[in-house]
């Protein structure tokens, strides 16, 4: 009892995390443009480029890891899963920040997030990912989807590659296009919001994408 009281007294409210929680409760998604600072994004971008240029990525598939199928008519990105325990220093710092968010969500919202999975993603010019939901018939553990954009400052809206969220409402569905600006983090409910990645019209769209999961 004394330990629980001590923990409560030492709890510090995080305004960014509180904004994420409020947004998700109100509308099912949150967009945060300063979750990672400029230097962190630059380091993550360089880490992605290093392993991409070393030909470590593979063609992304649809379905979960137990039932994967490559279908270029549905998605065209290349990915590389990130191992938290074996990652580079910059990737460990990324996971440290994600873990801090997870601990906050579990403490304040009782979400029961126990697992996570993240990968680098590269969408070359001409690629896309058609409308889908981030959950599977035989696996509904994904609760929150996350994407952090690693494009550089030269990225412009005309390059395409928008993340489109399809938002249900009482008057009908609306589509929200989110430009993949560098450093932008988007978090949304995996089992609720269908979404797609619009075709990349120029350059390469770079990101880290992942999911917070229950057991």
mmCIF file of N, CA, C and O in Angstrom, residues 1-11 107:
data_model
loop_
_atom_site.group_PDB
_atom_site.id
_atom_site.type_symbol
_atom_site.label_atom_id
_atom_site.label_comp_id
_atom_site.label_asym_id
_atom_site.label_seq_id
_atom_site.Cartn_x
_atom_site.Cartn_y
_atom_site.Cartn_z
ATOM 1 N N UNK A 1 0.831 -1.201 0.000
ATOM 2 C CA UNK A 1 0.000 0.000 0.000
ATOM 3 C C UNK A 1 0.867 1.253 0.000
ATOM 4 O O UNK A 1 0.630 2.197 -0.745
ATOM 5 N N UNK A 2 1.911 1.262 0.850
ATOM 6 C CA UNK A 2 2.802 2.414 0.918
ATOM 7 C C UNK A 2 3.549 2.589 -0.399
ATOM 8 O O UNK A 2 3.774 3.718 -0.848
ATOM 9 N N UNK A 3 3.936 1.470 -1.028
ATOM 10 C CA UNK A 3 4.635 1.542 -2.312
ATOM 11 C C UNK A 3 3.746 2.161 -3.379
ATOM 12 O O UNK A 3 4.177 3.009 -4.160
ATOM 13 N N UNK A 4 2.461 1.738 -3.426
ATOM 14 C CA UNK A 4 1.532 2.283 -4.409
ATOM 15 C C UNK A 4 1.329 3.782 -4.198
ATOM 16 O O UNK A 4 1.284 4.556 -5.146
ATOM 17 N N UNK A 5 1.218 4.208 -2.934
ATOM 18 C CA UNK A 5 1.041 5.618 -2.620
ATOM 19 C C UNK A 5 2.274 6.406 -3.036
ATOM 20 O O UNK A 5 2.174 7.499 -3.605
ATOM 21 N N UNK A 6 3.460 5.835 -2.783
ATOM 22 C CA UNK A 6 4.700 6.504 -3.157
ATOM 23 C C UNK A 6 4.773 6.703 -4.666
ATOM 24 O O UNK A 6 5.151 7.767 -5.147
ATOM 25 N N UNK A 7 4.378 5.650 -5.421
ATOM 26 C CA UNK A 7 4.391 5.754 -6.875
ATOM 27 C C UNK A 7 3.426 6.826 -7.362
ATOM 28 O O UNK A 7 3.711 7.561 -8.303
ATOM 29 N N UNK A 8 2.255 6.898 -6.748
ATOM 30 C CA UNK A 8 1.270 7.899 -7.150
ATOM 31 C C UNK A 8 1.777 9.309 -6.877
ATOM 32 O O UNK A 8 1.580 10.226 -7.674
ATOM 33 N N UNK A 9 2.448 9.490 -5.738
ATOM 34 C CA UNK A 9 2.961 10.803 -5.384
ATOM 35 C C UNK A 9 4.080 11.236 -6.326
ATOM 36 O O UNK A 9 4.299 12.429 -6.538
ATOM 37 N N UNK A 10 4.805 10.277 -6.903
ATOM 38 C CA UNK A 10 5.922 10.591 -7.785
ATOM 39 C C UNK A 10 5.519 10.591 -9.258
ATOM 40 O O UNK A 10 6.380 10.692 -10.111
ATOM 41 N N UNK A 11 4.256 10.452 -9.531
ATOM 42 C CA UNK A 11 3.799 10.459 -10.912
ATOM 43 C C UNK A 11 3.847 11.881 -11.463
ATOM 44 O O UNK A 11 3.373 12.832 -10.847
ATOM 45 N N UNK A 107 -0.139 2.712 -17.350
ATOM 46 C CA UNK A 107 -0.402 3.216 -16.000
ATOM 47 C C UNK A 107 -1.654 4.087 -15.946
ATOM 48 O O UNK A 107 -2.431 4.013 -14.994
#
